């Protein structure tokens, strides 16, 4: 399709180079129209090199081609990212400044805008009124993400990650409207002073000095939870099992390897936590014997005896201090004995956690830096929420339910 990609003057413009790249790689023809002020952040050459075409800002550059009208008319989709508060005000008023404003006024294509600005500017009643006007006219306004802004501040106003913007653009182009996760603004500040202990990653159970039994967990979802909780004001301690990814600022981190290490550390942190989230994939078994020397291939077939590990989550539930909210995860594939949902409901009752985030894994789903889909169920196995989207978006939905649970207890 033909995409008109408008870029306006915000620091987040640099992230949009990745959006452009993705669109071009997916075979779309993209015409970038930067506003003049956006060129303070990312220069014209970047847009021209990545799009393979001109990136003009001025309505008077190709007057004989009536470009200011033609561009808008010929687009299949208009995407503006980042959209500044000033730019939202302009298009809400129907102003046709520079080439971008003209093209938007002339287009019949669906319009997606991804605002990004400082929290105060986003929450300003003038900006919110402009957003309401645009939405009422059918413009798809992606809710800004909550998180670190330029400088030390946190709050709503961040440009969503490039893949979320691309996914939102494709969903709108396909006539599906904005995906749910792109339209939900997580509250922020609702976990101020709350201590949250989170386990993430996957444990490794050593077999000999060079080998271990492990699993495919990367720690992305646990890190997203830690980041989301910190952004909402929580005091976060992360117990990270074999996580190579960095964790965000302001998150205390304890690195561990085995399920025994994880059990010890999370128990210590959980003793004084208001919320515990067990996102780690804990090995259910460990080798009964740890060979002190490397097991040699020429010894032939090796039989490894496995013994069960303790169920850390069940132990935390049994010994929890009063008022603590506990969240577990359940990675399920479904099998002959039951569906993903049935296994999830049975596990909720068995583990006794207040909330269980059930996700279907296998077939490339669930692991790594990929979008996630979870169903949140309560201790009785009843569905309380569903979340799809980036792991950060899913993390915020889980925290919404944690906040709601704490308010009830
Ligand atoms: N968990 C735990 N200790 C274990 C295994 C799992 O604390 N030894 C936690 C996980 O962190 C997760 C939840 O329990 O929050 C469910 O993990 P999962 O592997 O899905 O469940 P299992 O207890 O292993 O049950 P099953 O083997 O029947 O799937």
XYZ file of C-alpha atoms and ligand atoms in Angstrom:
438
model
C 0.000 0.000 0.000
C 1.003 3.640 -0.276
C 1.719 5.105 3.146
C 2.144 8.780 3.843
C 4.345 8.929 6.932
C 4.198 12.306 8.647
C 6.890 13.113 11.188
C 6.494 16.086 13.519
C 8.926 17.801 15.855
C 9.476 15.595 18.889
C 12.506 13.790 20.249
C 10.781 10.428 19.596
C 11.201 11.030 15.834
C 14.299 8.853 15.961
C 12.147 5.800 16.765
C 10.151 6.398 13.603
C 13.151 5.560 11.431
C 12.539 1.976 12.583
C 8.832 2.258 11.744
C 9.786 3.422 8.233
C 12.262 0.605 7.800
C 9.688 -1.984 8.778
C 7.075 -0.575 6.393
C 9.554 -0.553 3.518
C 10.780 -4.072 4.327
C 7.177 -5.238 4.265
C 6.955 -3.983 0.674
C 4.996 -0.774 1.151
C 5.698 2.401 -0.738
C 6.284 5.094 1.867
C 6.451 8.821 1.296
C 7.861 10.627 4.323
C 6.636 14.151 4.972
C 8.558 15.660 7.873
C 7.562 19.012 9.325
C 10.318 21.598 9.353
C 10.626 21.488 13.138
C 11.020 17.686 13.079
C 14.230 18.158 11.077
C 15.852 19.429 14.299
C 15.585 15.836 15.541
C 16.071 13.639 12.460
C 17.464 15.053 9.226
C 15.909 14.826 5.776
C 18.699 12.552 4.495
C 17.680 9.799 6.900
C 14.103 9.817 5.598
C 15.181 9.983 1.958
C 17.730 7.187 2.315
C 15.345 4.869 4.163
C 12.282 5.568 2.004
C 14.112 5.810 -1.321
C 12.208 8.970 -2.254
C 12.019 12.688 -1.556
C 11.109 13.878 1.934
C 9.873 17.400 1.399
C 8.367 19.584 4.088
C 7.372 22.572 2.029
C 4.022 22.925 0.248
C 5.709 25.075 -2.419
C 8.378 22.618 -3.553
C 6.619 20.809 -6.447
C 3.789 23.229 -7.170
C 3.285 22.161 -10.814
C 2.548 18.621 -9.588
C -0.041 19.991 -7.104
C 1.766 17.778 -4.636
C 0.059 19.152 -1.538
C -3.237 17.706 -2.784
C -1.983 14.696 -4.746
C -0.043 13.236 -1.817
C -3.101 13.100 0.408
C -5.355 11.843 -2.388
C -3.086 9.002 -3.438
C -2.292 7.640 0.041
C -3.924 4.425 1.255
C -2.969 5.226 4.827
C -1.688 8.295 6.638
C 0.454 7.667 9.712
C 1.816 10.541 11.811
C 4.470 9.603 14.381
C 5.402 11.239 16.598
C 2.514 13.709 16.677
C 3.262 16.712 18.883
C 0.655 18.506 20.967
C 0.932 21.432 18.581
C 0.346 19.225 15.570
C -2.747 17.621 17.141
C -4.084 21.152 17.697
C -3.414 22.054 14.052
C -5.218 19.092 12.524
C -8.069 19.305 15.042
C -8.540 22.839 13.701
C -8.190 21.802 10.057
C -5.120 23.965 9.591
C -3.082 23.271 6.486
C 0.414 24.319 7.429
C 3.389 23.045 5.461
C 3.072 20.035 3.176
C 1.903 17.604 5.892
C -1.040 19.720 7.057
C -2.162 20.197 3.433
C -1.895 16.486 2.613
C -3.925 15.540 5.686
C -6.641 18.026 4.785
C -6.812 16.531 1.273
C -6.869 12.848 2.176
C -9.707 10.339 2.300
C -7.381 7.645 3.643
C -7.608 6.424 7.240
C -5.395 8.488 9.532
C -3.414 7.030 12.438
C -1.588 9.391 14.771
C 0.824 8.407 17.528
C 1.150 11.340 19.931
C 4.286 11.701 22.029
C 4.942 14.541 24.435
C 5.603 15.330 28.036
C 2.942 14.044 30.469
C 1.694 17.521 31.427
C 1.255 18.446 27.760
C -0.590 15.196 27.018
C -2.921 15.539 30.016
C -3.540 19.233 29.364
C -7.304 19.703 28.808
C -6.583 21.477 25.499
C -4.697 18.443 24.161
C -7.319 16.032 25.478
C -10.063 18.100 23.818
C -8.152 18.013 20.522
C -7.754 14.241 20.799
C -11.489 13.869 21.494
C -12.268 16.009 18.423
C -9.971 13.945 16.230
C -11.393 10.643 17.491
C -14.930 11.902 16.922
C -13.911 12.557 13.304
C -12.620 9.021 12.904
C -8.904 9.706 13.326
C -7.210 6.759 15.044
C -5.239 8.204 17.945
C -2.876 5.676 19.534
C -2.723 6.164 23.279
C 0.845 7.079 24.288
C 2.763 4.535 26.327
C 3.523 5.019 29.998
C 7.191 5.137 30.900
C 10.439 7.047 30.890
C 10.269 10.392 29.139
C 13.125 12.649 28.129
C 14.952 13.444 31.362
C 14.200 11.716 34.664
C 10.378 11.883 34.500
C 7.974 8.998 33.959
C 4.341 9.006 32.920
C 2.049 8.716 29.918
C 3.436 10.473 26.855
C 6.036 8.089 25.451
C 5.834 7.088 21.840
C 4.833 3.398 21.738
C 7.495 1.003 20.459
C 7.933 0.920 16.650
C 6.426 -2.564 16.280
C 3.295 -1.453 18.127
C 2.916 1.540 15.824
C 3.351 -0.661 12.745
C 0.856 -3.225 14.119
C -1.650 -0.426 14.807
C -1.176 0.969 11.280
C -1.736 -2.446 9.694
C -4.814 -3.128 11.809
C -6.343 0.210 10.767
C -5.428 -0.379 7.096
C -7.137 -3.795 7.301
C -10.300 -2.091 8.578
C -9.986 -3.630 12.046
C -9.486 -0.365 13.930
C -6.810 0.100 16.567
C -5.771 -3.017 18.467
C -7.001 -2.992 22.070
C -3.577 -2.655 23.604
C -2.832 0.426 21.500
C -5.832 2.234 22.947
C -5.362 1.564 26.630
C -3.647 4.158 28.702
C -2.345 2.515 31.838
C -2.743 4.651 34.914
C 0.494 5.688 36.492
C 1.385 6.450 40.051
C -1.089 3.870 41.379
C 1.711 1.705 42.831
C 3.679 4.490 44.529
C 5.476 3.103 47.568
C 4.200 -0.461 46.975
C 6.978 -3.072 47.151
C 6.823 -5.589 44.331
C 8.970 -8.738 44.093
C 9.185 -10.256 40.614
C 10.918 -13.413 39.420
C 11.877 -13.583 35.751
C 13.755 -15.781 33.297
C 14.284 -19.517 33.422
C 16.240 -21.597 35.905
C 19.154 -23.862 34.947
C 19.762 -27.122 36.737
C 23.389 -28.240 36.391
C 24.198 -31.757 35.212
C 27.969 -31.500 35.250
C 30.441 -28.582 35.174
C 29.526 -27.680 31.558
C 25.913 -28.767 31.049
C 22.539 -27.869 32.443
C 18.839 -28.574 31.955
C 17.093 -25.342 31.052
C 14.094 -23.907 29.280
C 13.309 -21.336 26.611
C 12.306 -18.456 28.878
C 14.169 -15.230 28.051
C 12.838 -13.043 30.863
C 11.163 -10.491 28.558
C 7.753 -10.697 30.264
C 9.230 -10.506 33.766
C 11.382 -7.518 32.784
C 8.353 -5.809 31.241
C 6.470 -6.332 34.507
C 9.373 -4.882 36.487
C 9.538 -1.875 34.174
C 5.783 -1.323 34.198
C 5.621 -1.587 38.010
C 8.543 0.839 38.404
C 6.908 3.262 35.967
C 3.775 3.175 38.106
C 5.782 4.089 41.183
C 6.476 0.679 42.772
C 9.674 -0.253 44.615
C 10.711 -3.220 42.495
C 13.071 -6.091 43.256
C 13.714 -8.454 40.378
C 15.071 -11.956 40.925
C 16.416 -12.778 37.475
C 17.218 -16.363 36.535
C 19.736 -16.410 33.673
C 18.436 -13.207 32.119
C 20.969 -11.599 29.807
C 18.833 -8.535 29.066
C 19.424 -5.358 31.048
C 16.707 -4.245 33.459
C 15.562 -0.654 33.556
C 16.684 2.087 35.888
C 15.481 2.048 39.463
C 14.988 -1.729 39.606
C 16.930 -3.679 42.255
C 18.131 -6.922 40.688
C 19.388 -10.215 42.109
C 20.774 -12.658 39.531
C 20.365 -16.381 40.167
C 20.933 -19.619 38.283
C 19.158 -22.647 39.774
C 15.651 -23.150 41.111
C 17.142 -23.537 44.601
C 18.856 -20.117 44.308
C 15.629 -18.619 43.002
C 13.562 -20.128 45.828
C 15.947 -18.756 48.460
C 16.151 -15.236 47.029
C 12.491 -14.732 46.148
C 11.423 -16.019 49.581
C 13.695 -13.476 51.252
C 12.359 -10.597 49.160
C 8.739 -11.768 49.340
C 8.788 -11.760 53.165
C 8.357 -7.974 53.123
C 6.707 -7.433 49.717
C 3.180 -6.167 49.104
C 2.988 -7.930 45.744
C 4.817 -11.025 44.469
C 4.796 -11.975 40.791
C 6.271 -15.336 39.804
C 6.955 -14.859 36.113
C 10.020 -17.121 36.080
C 9.913 -20.480 34.361
C 11.119 -22.681 37.191
C 12.457 -26.101 36.280
C 10.147 -28.729 37.708
C 12.971 -31.265 38.005
C 16.690 -31.261 38.654
C 19.256 -34.035 38.166
C 19.434 -36.187 41.293
C 23.215 -36.194 41.053
C 25.542 -33.441 39.942
C 28.571 -34.982 38.316
C 31.685 -33.175 39.600
C 33.464 -33.954 36.310
C 32.344 -33.709 32.698
C 30.200 -36.640 31.588
C 32.069 -38.231 28.652
C 30.445 -39.271 25.411
C 32.452 -42.485 25.173
C 30.719 -43.694 28.340
C 27.775 -44.463 26.010
C 24.083 -44.041 26.792
C 23.573 -41.994 29.938
C 20.484 -42.207 32.110
C 19.778 -39.108 34.147
C 17.604 -39.446 37.192
C 15.482 -36.353 37.860
C 13.977 -35.373 41.182
C 11.157 -32.828 41.541
C 11.940 -29.290 42.664
C 9.858 -27.604 45.311
C 6.874 -25.625 44.068
C 8.075 -22.141 44.978
C 4.801 -20.388 44.187
C 2.746 -22.772 46.320
C 5.242 -22.257 49.153
C 4.968 -18.477 48.874
C 1.173 -18.699 48.975
C 1.276 -20.930 52.062
C 3.553 -18.610 54.028
C 2.461 -15.211 52.812
C 2.185 -12.213 55.124
C -1.308 -10.715 55.477
C -2.479 -8.439 52.681
C 0.051 -9.687 50.131
C -1.147 -10.167 46.537
C 0.451 -13.085 44.683
C 0.442 -13.547 40.913
C 1.556 -16.714 39.125
C 2.046 -17.592 35.511
C 1.027 -20.728 33.690
C 2.626 -21.634 30.415
C 0.359 -24.234 28.837
C 0.380 -26.102 25.551
C -2.893 -27.996 25.983
C -2.890 -31.785 25.619
C -5.190 -34.828 25.568
C -6.086 -34.241 29.211
C -7.388 -30.722 28.655
C -7.272 -27.411 26.810
C -5.016 -24.463 27.742
C -7.975 -22.905 29.619
C -8.826 -26.115 31.496
C -5.253 -26.677 32.603
C -5.052 -23.007 33.630
C -8.191 -23.181 35.785
C -6.999 -26.384 37.490
C -3.606 -24.813 38.159
C -5.203 -21.669 39.655
C -7.021 -23.787 42.234
C -3.967 -25.941 42.907
C -1.499 -23.079 43.388
C -3.794 -20.730 45.311
C -2.334 -17.523 43.794
C -4.725 -14.556 43.679
C -4.206 -14.191 39.946
C -2.790 -16.575 37.369
C -1.700 -15.307 33.957
C -2.222 -18.190 31.556
C -0.497 -18.097 28.223
C -0.424 -20.572 25.411
C 3.124 -21.491 24.461
C 4.698 -23.679 21.807
C 4.697 -23.229 18.045
C 6.788 -20.050 18.346
C 4.352 -18.348 20.727
C 5.225 -16.872 24.067
C 9.029 -16.884 24.259
C 11.309 -13.935 23.561
C 10.624 -10.436 22.323
C 7.307 -11.247 20.670
C 3.802 -10.026 21.406
C 2.050 -11.962 24.124
C -1.523 -12.992 24.831
C -2.580 -13.942 28.334
C -5.836 -14.756 30.086
C -5.912 -13.691 33.723
C -7.868 -15.935 36.004
C -8.611 -15.725 39.705
C -8.054 -18.393 42.344
C -11.338 -20.076 41.372
C -10.336 -20.246 37.722
C -12.780 -17.499 36.625
C -11.532 -15.199 33.835
C -10.974 -11.638 35.134
C -9.176 -10.074 32.130
C -7.566 -10.843 28.802
C -4.550 -9.004 27.451
C -2.831 -9.078 24.089
C -0.070 -6.921 22.711
C 3.512 -6.184 23.583
C 4.855 -7.677 26.783
C 4.797 -4.162 28.287
C 1.120 -3.709 27.378
C 0.341 -7.130 28.876
C 2.329 -6.201 31.990
C 0.174 -3.110 32.506
C -3.047 -5.108 32.228
C -1.734 -7.569 34.842
C -0.822 -4.642 37.127
C -4.286 -3.118 36.617
C -5.709 -6.330 38.075
C -3.154 -6.326 40.901
C -4.219 -2.785 41.812
C -7.895 -3.803 41.664
C -7.218 -6.859 43.848
C -5.338 -4.783 46.433
C -8.215 -2.307 46.571
C -10.638 -5.139 47.396
C -8.476 -6.749 50.129
N 6.519 -22.427 39.669
C 7.180 -22.456 40.885
N 7.951 -23.517 41.224
C 8.086 -24.583 40.391
C 7.407 -24.556 39.131
C 6.636 -23.470 38.819
O 7.049 -21.507 41.647
N 8.849 -25.587 40.742
C 5.668 -21.269 39.356
C 5.999 -20.532 38.092
O 6.854 -19.424 38.359
C 4.642 -20.035 37.625
C 3.699 -21.095 38.137
O 4.388 -21.777 39.202
O 4.287 -18.833 38.231
C 3.255 -22.128 37.130
O 4.339 -22.691 36.480
P 4.132 -23.889 35.467
O 5.455 -24.389 35.026
O 3.142 -23.502 34.411
O 3.375 -24.942 36.402
P 3.861 -26.257 37.110
O 3.777 -26.065 38.577
O 5.172 -26.662 36.561
O 2.705 -27.270 36.697
P 2.668 -28.314 35.464
O 3.981 -29.013 35.442
O 1.513 -29.183 35.858
O 2.370 -27.534 34.241
